[in-house]
Short mmCIF file of C-alpha atoms in Angstrom, two decimals:
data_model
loop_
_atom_site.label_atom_id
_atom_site.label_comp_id
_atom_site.label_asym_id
_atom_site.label_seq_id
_atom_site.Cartn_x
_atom_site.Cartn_y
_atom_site.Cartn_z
CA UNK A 1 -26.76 -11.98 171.68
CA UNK A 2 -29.19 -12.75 168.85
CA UNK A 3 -27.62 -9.77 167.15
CA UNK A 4 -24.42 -10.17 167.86
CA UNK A 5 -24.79 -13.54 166.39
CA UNK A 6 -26.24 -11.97 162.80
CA UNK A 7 -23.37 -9.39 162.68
CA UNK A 8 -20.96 -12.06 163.33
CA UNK A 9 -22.48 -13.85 160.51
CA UNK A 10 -22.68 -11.27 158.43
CA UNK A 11 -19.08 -10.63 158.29
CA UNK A 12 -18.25 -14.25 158.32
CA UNK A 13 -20.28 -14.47 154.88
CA UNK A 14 -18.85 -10.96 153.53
CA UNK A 15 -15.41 -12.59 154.04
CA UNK A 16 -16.26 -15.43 152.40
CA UNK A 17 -17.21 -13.57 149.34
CA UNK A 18 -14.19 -11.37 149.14
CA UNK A 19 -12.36 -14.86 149.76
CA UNK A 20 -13.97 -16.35 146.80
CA UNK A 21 -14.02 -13.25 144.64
CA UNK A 22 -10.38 -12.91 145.19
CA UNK A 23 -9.34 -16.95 144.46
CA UNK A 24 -11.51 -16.14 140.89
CA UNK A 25 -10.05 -12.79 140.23
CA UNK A 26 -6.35 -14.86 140.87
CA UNK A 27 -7.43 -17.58 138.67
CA UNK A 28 -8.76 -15.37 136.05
CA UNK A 29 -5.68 -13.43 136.02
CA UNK A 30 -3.70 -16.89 136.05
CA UNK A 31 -5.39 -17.97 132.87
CA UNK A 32 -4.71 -14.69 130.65
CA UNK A 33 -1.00 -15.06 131.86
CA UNK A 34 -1.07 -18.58 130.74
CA UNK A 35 -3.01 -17.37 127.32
CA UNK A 36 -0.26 -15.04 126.96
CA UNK A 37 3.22 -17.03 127.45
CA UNK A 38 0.90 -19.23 124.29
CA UNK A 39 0.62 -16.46 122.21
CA UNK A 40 4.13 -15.27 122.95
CA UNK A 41 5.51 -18.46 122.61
CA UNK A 42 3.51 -18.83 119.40
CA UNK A 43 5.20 -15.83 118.26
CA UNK A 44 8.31 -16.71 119.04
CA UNK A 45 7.87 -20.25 117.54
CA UNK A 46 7.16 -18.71 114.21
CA UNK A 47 9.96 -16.07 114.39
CA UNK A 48 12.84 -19.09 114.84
CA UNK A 49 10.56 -21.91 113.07
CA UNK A 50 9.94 -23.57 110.14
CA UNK A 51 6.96 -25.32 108.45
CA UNK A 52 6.50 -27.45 105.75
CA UNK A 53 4.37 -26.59 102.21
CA UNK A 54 3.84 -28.18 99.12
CA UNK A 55 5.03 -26.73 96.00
CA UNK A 56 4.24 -26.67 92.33
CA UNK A 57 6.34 -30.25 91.59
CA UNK A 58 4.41 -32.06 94.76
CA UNK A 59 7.72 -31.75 97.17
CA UNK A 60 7.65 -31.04 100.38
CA UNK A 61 9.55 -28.21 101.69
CA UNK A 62 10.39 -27.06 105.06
CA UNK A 63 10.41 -23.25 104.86
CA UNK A 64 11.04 -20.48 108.26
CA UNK A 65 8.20 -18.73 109.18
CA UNK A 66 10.37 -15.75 109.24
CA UNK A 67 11.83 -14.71 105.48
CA UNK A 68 13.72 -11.20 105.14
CA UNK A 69 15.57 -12.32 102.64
CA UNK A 70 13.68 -13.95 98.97
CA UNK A 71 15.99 -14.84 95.32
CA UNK A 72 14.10 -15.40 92.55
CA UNK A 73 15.43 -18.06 89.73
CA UNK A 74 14.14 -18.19 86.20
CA UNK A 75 10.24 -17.19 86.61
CA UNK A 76 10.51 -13.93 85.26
CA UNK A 77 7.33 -12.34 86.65
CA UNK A 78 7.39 -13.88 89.80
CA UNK A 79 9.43 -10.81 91.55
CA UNK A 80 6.66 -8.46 90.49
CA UNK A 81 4.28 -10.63 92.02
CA UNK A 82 5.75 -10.85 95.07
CA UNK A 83 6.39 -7.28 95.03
CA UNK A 84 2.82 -6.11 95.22
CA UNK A 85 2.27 -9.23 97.25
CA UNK A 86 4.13 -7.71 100.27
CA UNK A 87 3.63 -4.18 98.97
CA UNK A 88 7.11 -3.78 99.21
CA UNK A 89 10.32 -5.19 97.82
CA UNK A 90 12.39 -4.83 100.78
CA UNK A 91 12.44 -8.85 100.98
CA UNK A 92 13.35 -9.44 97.05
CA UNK A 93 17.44 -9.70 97.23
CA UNK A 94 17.47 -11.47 93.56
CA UNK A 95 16.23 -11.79 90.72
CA UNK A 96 17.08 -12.39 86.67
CA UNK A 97 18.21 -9.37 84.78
CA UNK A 98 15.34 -9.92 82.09
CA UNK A 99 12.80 -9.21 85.25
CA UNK A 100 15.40 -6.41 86.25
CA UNK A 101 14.91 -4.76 82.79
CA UNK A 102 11.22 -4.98 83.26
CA UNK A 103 11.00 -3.22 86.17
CA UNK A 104 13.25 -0.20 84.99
CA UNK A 105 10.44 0.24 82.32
CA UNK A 106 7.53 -0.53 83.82
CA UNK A 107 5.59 0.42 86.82
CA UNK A 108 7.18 -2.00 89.56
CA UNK A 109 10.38 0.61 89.34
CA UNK A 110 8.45 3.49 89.98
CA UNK A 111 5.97 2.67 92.25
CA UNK A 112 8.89 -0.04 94.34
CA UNK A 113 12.29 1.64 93.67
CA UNK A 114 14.03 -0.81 96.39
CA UNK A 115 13.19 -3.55 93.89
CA UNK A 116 16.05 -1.55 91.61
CA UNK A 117 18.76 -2.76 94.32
CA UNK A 118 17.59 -6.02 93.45
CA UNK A 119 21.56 -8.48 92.63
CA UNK A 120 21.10 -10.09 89.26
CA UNK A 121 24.78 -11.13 88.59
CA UNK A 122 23.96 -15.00 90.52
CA UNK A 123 21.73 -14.98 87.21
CA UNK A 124 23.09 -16.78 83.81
CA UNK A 125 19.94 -17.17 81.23
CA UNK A 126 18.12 -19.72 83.17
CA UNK A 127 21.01 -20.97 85.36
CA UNK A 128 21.79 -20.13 89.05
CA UNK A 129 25.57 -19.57 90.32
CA UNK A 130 25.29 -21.10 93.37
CA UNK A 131 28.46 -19.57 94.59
CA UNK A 132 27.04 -15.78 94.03
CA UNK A 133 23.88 -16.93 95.55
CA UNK A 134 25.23 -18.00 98.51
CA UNK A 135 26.59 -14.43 99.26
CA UNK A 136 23.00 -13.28 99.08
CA UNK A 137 21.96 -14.90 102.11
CA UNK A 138 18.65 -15.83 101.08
CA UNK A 139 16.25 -17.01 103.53
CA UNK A 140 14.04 -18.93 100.13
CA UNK A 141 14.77 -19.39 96.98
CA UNK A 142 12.04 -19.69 94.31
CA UNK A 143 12.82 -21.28 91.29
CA UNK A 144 11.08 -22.95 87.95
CA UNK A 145 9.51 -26.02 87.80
CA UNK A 146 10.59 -26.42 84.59
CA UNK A 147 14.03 -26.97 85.95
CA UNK A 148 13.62 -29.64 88.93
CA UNK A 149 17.48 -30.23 88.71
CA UNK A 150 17.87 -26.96 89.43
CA UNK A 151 16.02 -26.96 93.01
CA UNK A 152 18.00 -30.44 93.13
CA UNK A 153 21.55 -28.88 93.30
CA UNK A 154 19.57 -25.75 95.59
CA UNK A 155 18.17 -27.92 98.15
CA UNK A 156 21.86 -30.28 97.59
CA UNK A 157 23.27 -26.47 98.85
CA UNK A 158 21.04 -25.82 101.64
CA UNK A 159 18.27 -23.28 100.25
CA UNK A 160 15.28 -23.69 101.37
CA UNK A 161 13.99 -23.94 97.49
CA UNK A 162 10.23 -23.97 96.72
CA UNK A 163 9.44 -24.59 93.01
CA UNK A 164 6.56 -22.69 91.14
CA UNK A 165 5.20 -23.17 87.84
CA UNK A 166 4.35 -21.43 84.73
CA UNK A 167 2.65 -23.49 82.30
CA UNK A 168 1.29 -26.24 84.45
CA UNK A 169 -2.55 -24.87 84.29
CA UNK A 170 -2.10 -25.27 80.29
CA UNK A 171 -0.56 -21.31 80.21
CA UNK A 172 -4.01 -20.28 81.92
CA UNK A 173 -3.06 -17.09 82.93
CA UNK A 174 -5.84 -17.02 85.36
CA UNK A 175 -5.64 -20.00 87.56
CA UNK A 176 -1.19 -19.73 87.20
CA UNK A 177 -1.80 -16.00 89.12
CA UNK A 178 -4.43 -17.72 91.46
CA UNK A 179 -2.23 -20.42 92.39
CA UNK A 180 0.98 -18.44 92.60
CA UNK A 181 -0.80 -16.39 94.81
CA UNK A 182 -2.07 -19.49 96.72
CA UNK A 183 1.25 -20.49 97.43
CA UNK A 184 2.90 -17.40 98.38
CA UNK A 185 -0.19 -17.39 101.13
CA UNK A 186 0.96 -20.54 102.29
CA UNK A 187 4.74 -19.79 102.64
CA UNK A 188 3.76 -16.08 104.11
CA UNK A 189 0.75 -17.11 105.92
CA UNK A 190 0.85 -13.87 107.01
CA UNK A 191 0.38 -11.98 104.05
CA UNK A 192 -2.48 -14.16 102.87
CA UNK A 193 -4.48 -12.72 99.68
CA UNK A 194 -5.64 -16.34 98.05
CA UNK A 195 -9.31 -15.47 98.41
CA UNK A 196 -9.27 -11.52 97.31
CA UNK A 197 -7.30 -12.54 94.83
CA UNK A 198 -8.91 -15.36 92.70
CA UNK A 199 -12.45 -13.91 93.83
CA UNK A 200 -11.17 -10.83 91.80
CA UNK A 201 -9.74 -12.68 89.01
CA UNK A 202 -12.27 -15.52 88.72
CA UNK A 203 -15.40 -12.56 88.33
CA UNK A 204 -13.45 -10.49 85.36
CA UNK A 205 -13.18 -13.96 83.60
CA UNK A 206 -16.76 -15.07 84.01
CA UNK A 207 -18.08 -11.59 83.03
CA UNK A 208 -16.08 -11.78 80.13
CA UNK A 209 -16.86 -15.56 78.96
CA UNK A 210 -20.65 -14.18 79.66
CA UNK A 211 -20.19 -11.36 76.88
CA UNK A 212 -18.55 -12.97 74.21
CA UNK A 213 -20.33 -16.53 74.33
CA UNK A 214 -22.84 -15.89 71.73
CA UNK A 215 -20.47 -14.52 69.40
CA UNK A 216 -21.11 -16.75 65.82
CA UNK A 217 -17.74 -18.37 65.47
CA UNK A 218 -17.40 -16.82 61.64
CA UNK A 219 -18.02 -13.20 63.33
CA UNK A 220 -15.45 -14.14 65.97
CA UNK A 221 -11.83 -11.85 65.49
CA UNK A 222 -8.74 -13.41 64.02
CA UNK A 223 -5.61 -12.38 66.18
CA UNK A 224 -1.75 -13.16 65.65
CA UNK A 225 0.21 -12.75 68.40
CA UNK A 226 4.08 -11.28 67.97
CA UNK A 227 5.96 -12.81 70.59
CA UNK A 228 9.26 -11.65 69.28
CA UNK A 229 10.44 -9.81 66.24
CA UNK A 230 13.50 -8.67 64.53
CA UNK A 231 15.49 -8.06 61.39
CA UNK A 232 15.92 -12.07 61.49
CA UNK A 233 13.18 -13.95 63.59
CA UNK A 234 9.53 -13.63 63.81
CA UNK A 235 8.39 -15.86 66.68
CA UNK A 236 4.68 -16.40 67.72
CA UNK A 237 2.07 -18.70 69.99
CA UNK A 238 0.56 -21.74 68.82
CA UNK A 239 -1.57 -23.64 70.49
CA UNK A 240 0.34 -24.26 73.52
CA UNK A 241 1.58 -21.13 74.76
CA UNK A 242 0.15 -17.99 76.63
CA UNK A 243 -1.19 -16.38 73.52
CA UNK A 244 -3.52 -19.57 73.29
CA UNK A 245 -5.49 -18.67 76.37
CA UNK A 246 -5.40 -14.50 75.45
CA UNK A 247 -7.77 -15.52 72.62
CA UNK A 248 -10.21 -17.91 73.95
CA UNK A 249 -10.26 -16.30 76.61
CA UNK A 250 -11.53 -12.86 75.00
CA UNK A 251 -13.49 -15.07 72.49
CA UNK A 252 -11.33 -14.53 69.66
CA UNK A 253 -9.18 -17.10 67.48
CA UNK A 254 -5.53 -17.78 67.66
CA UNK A 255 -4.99 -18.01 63.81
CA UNK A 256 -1.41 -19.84 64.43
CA UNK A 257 -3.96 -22.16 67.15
CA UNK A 258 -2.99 -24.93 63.77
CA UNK A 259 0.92 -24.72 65.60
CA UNK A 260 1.38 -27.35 68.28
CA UNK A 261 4.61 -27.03 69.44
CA UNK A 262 5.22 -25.74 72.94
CA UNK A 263 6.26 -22.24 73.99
CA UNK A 264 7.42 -19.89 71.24
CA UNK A 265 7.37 -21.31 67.75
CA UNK A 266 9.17 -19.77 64.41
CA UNK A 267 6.31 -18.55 62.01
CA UNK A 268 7.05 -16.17 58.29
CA UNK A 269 5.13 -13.53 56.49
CA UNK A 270 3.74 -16.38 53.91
CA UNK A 271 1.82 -17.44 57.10
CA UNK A 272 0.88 -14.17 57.94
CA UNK A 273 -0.51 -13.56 54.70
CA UNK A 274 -2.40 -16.90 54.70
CA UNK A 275 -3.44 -16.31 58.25
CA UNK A 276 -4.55 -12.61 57.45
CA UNK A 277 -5.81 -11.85 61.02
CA UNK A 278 -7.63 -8.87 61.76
CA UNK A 279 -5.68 -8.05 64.92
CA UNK A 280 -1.95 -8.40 65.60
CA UNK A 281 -0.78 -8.34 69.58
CA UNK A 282 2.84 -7.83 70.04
CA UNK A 283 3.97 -8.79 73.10
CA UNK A 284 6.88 -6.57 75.42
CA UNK A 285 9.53 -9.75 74.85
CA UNK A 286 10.22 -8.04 71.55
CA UNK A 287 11.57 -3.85 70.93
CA UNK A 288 8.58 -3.38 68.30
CA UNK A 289 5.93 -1.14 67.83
CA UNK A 290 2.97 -1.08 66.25
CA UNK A 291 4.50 1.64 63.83
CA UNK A 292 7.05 -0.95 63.06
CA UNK A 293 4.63 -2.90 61.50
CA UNK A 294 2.62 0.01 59.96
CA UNK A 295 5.99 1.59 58.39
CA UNK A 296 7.63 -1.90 57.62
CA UNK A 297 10.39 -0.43 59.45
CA UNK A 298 11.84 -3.82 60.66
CA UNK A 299 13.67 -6.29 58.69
CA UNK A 300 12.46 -7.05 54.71
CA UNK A 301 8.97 -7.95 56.20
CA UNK A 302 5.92 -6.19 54.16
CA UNK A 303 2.61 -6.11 56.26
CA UNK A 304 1.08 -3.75 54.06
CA UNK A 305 -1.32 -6.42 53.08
CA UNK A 306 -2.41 -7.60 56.31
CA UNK A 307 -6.39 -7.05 57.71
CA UNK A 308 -5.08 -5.73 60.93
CA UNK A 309 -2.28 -3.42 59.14
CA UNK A 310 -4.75 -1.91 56.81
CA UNK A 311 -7.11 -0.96 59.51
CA UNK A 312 -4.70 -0.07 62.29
CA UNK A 313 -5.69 -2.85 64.82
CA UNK A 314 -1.79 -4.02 65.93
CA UNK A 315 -1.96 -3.37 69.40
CA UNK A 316 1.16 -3.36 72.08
CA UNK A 317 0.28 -5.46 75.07
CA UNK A 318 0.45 -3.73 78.18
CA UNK A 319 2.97 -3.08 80.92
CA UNK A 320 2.42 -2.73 84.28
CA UNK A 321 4.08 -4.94 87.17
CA UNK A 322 5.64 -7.01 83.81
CA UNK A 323 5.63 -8.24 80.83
CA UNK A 324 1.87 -8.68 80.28
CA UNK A 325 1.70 -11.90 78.10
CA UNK A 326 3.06 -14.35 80.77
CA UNK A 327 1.01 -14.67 84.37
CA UNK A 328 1.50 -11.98 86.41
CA UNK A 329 -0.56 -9.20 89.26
CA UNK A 330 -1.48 -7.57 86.07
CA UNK A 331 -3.57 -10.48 84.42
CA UNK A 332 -6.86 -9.87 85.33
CA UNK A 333 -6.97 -6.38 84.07
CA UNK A 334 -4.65 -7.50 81.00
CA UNK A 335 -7.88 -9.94 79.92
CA UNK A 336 -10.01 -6.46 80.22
CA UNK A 337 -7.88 -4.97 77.64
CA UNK A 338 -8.16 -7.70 75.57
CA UNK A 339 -11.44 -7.82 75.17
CA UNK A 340 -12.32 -4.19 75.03
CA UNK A 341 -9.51 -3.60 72.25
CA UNK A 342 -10.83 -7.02 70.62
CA UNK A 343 -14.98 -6.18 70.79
CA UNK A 344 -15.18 -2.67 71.99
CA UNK A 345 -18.42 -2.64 71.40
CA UNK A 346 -19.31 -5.10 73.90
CA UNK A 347 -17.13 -3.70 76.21
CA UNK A 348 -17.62 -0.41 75.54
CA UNK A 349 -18.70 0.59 79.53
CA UNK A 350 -15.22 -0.29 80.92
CA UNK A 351 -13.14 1.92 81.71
CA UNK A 352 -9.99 0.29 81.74
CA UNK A 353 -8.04 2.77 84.03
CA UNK A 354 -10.93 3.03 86.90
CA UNK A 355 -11.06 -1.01 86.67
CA UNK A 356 -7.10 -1.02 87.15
CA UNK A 357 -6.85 1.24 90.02
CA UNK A 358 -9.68 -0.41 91.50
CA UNK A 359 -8.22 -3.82 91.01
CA UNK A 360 -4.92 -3.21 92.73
CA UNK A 361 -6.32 -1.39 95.67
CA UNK A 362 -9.20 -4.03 96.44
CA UNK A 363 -6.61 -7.06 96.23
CA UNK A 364 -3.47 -5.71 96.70
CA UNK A 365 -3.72 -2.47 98.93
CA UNK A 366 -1.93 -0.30 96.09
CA UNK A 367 -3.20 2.49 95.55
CA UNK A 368 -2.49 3.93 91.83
CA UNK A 369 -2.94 7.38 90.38
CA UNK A 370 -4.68 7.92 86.78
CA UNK A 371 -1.26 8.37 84.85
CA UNK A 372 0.44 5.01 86.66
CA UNK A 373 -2.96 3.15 85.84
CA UNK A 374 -2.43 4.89 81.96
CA UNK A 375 1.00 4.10 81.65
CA UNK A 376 0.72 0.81 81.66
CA UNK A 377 -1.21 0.61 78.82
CA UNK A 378 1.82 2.71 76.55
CA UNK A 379 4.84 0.70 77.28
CA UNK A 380 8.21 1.83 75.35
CA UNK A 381 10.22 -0.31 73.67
CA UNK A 382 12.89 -0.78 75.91
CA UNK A 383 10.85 -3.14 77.93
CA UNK A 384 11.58 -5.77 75.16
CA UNK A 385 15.67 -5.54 76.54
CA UNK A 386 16.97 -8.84 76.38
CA UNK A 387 15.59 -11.00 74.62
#
């Protein structure tokens, strides 16, 4: 009886433990279903939903989670960037014809030829046809914040317009990429690259600020920069344009730095010849060459007489994703080639190529050969289209 008892006991408690085992196992299961129908709803939520981000004029803006379809107003580089952003262009239905004739010439058409499909005809100068635009479809449109009536009449149409700017950060190259890139993370949460990115950008800055800081400012290189040139204009940066930061940045001077007007300002060969820097940079918003300016091959101009004629230091600025000058994904390895082509003996242990393929694969995935990496640093003439 005794053992009947224990057996009987035995099997009560065995039951009792497949009983409990089995009410966790069905509440365990339970709770990763539950965990699931939140992630999937999650999912889904993002797919159909919107959320709301703060752009470059301090608006909010309520933007889907989902975007297939991106136009691009009057912030010329901004394409590019969001081209290696995404590593594709797939999403980049628009954009202005000057960025168009950028990419045919530079990298971004080679390495992105879906970017060439790219409409531009919603583009005129800096204005937007709304009408054309509307037959684009675009899920965002991303405009200037230079033009806030513009996003106005956008938003007044029903885009979903987010404004970005270009010279808010005082045409800092730098800190415009890092916080267009800071942005972009925050629209396409997604794709987020804000830390890679500035990490990246803010260490080639400080290691270049930590080489050319003891410079004596009499020793320190004299640079013009050529922001556009022809038979009839010569156009340069004074103090307030990108061409500012290029040189204090690399620890040269901007001998037109005297110029405070903002953006591109008129300057003449008188200048020049007062000025007499030691290095001209001419920028990819003009056709010339630095055998232009060697040959006097342009216009009535003579630079025979100019430092940086006479010993062959006019440089072309590169071209890789765009125009270099402006912010763009090329501008930390754009400062690089500044400073090596401005002190090469202090920067004489870069080499510029290794440092660009390394800088697009670390922060952007893209992987570059040694000719793409080269060819941005020989960009032809026909970049300068346009303008």
């Amino acid at each position: 009886m005794k053992k009947m008892k224990k057996v009987l006991c035995a099997a009560l408690a065995g039951a009792m433990v497949l009983t409990s085992t089995g009410c966790g196992g069905s509440k365990e299961a339970e709770k990763e279903t539950k965990q699931q129908e939140i992630v999937e709803t999650t999912a889904e939520e993002k797919k159909t939903g919107t959320h709301v981000i703060v752009d470059h004029l301090g608006l909010e803006v309520e933007v889907p989670y989902e975007v297939n379809r991106i136009a691009v107003g009057n912030i010329l580089p901004l394409p590019s960037v969001l081209t290696v952003f995404f590593d594709s262009a797939e999403k980049i239905v628009g954009m202005s014809p000057n960025s168009m004739s950028a990419a045919k010439n530079g990298l971004l058409g080679e390495l992105y030829p879906d970017i060439l499909n790219a409409e531009t005809g919603y583009m005129n100068g800096s204005d937007i046809n709304l009408e054309e635009l509307m037959k684009l479809e675009p899920d965002i449109v991303l405009y200037s914040a230079s033009q806030p009536e513009q996003g106005e009449q956008l938003r007044n149409a029903g885009f979903a317009a987010v404004a970005l700017s270009v010279n808010k950060w005082e045409y800092n190259t730098i800190e415009t990429l890092n916080q267009w890139i800071a942005l972009l993370s925050e629209i396409f949460p997604d794709n987020d690259k804000t830390d890679v990115a500035a990490k990246y950008s803010d260490e080639i800055y400080n290691m270049v600020q930590e080489r050319v800081a003891d410079i004596p400012e009499e020793e320190r290189e004299r640079v013009f920069f050529l922001f556009k040139y022809s038979d009839t204009d010569m156009l340069t940066s004074g103090s307030k344009f990108f061409g500012q930061f290029w040189a204090d940045a690399s620890g040269a001077v901007n001998v037109a730095e005297e110029i405070t007007t903002d953006n591109q300002v008129a300057a003449n060969m008188e200048q020049v010849y007062e000025w007499n820097p030691s290095i001209i940079f001419i920028t990819n918003f003009t056709a010339a060459q630095p055998d232009d300016l060697y040959n006097n091959t342009i216009g009535n101009y003579d630079w025979s007489a100019v430092d940086a004629v006479k010993n062959h230091k006019v440089y072309k600025m590169p071209l890789g994703m765009y125009r270099s000058y402006t912010p763009g994904a090329d501008t930390p390895v754009t400062l690089l080639w500044f400073a090596k082509n401005t002190y090469p003996e202090l920067f004489e242990d870069i080499n510029i190529i290794q440092e660009t393929k390394d800088y697009y694969k670390e922060v952007f995935g893209v992987e570059l050969t040694d000719e793409q990496a080269a060819s941005i640093f020989a960009p032809n003439a026909e970049a300068g289209a346009g303008f």
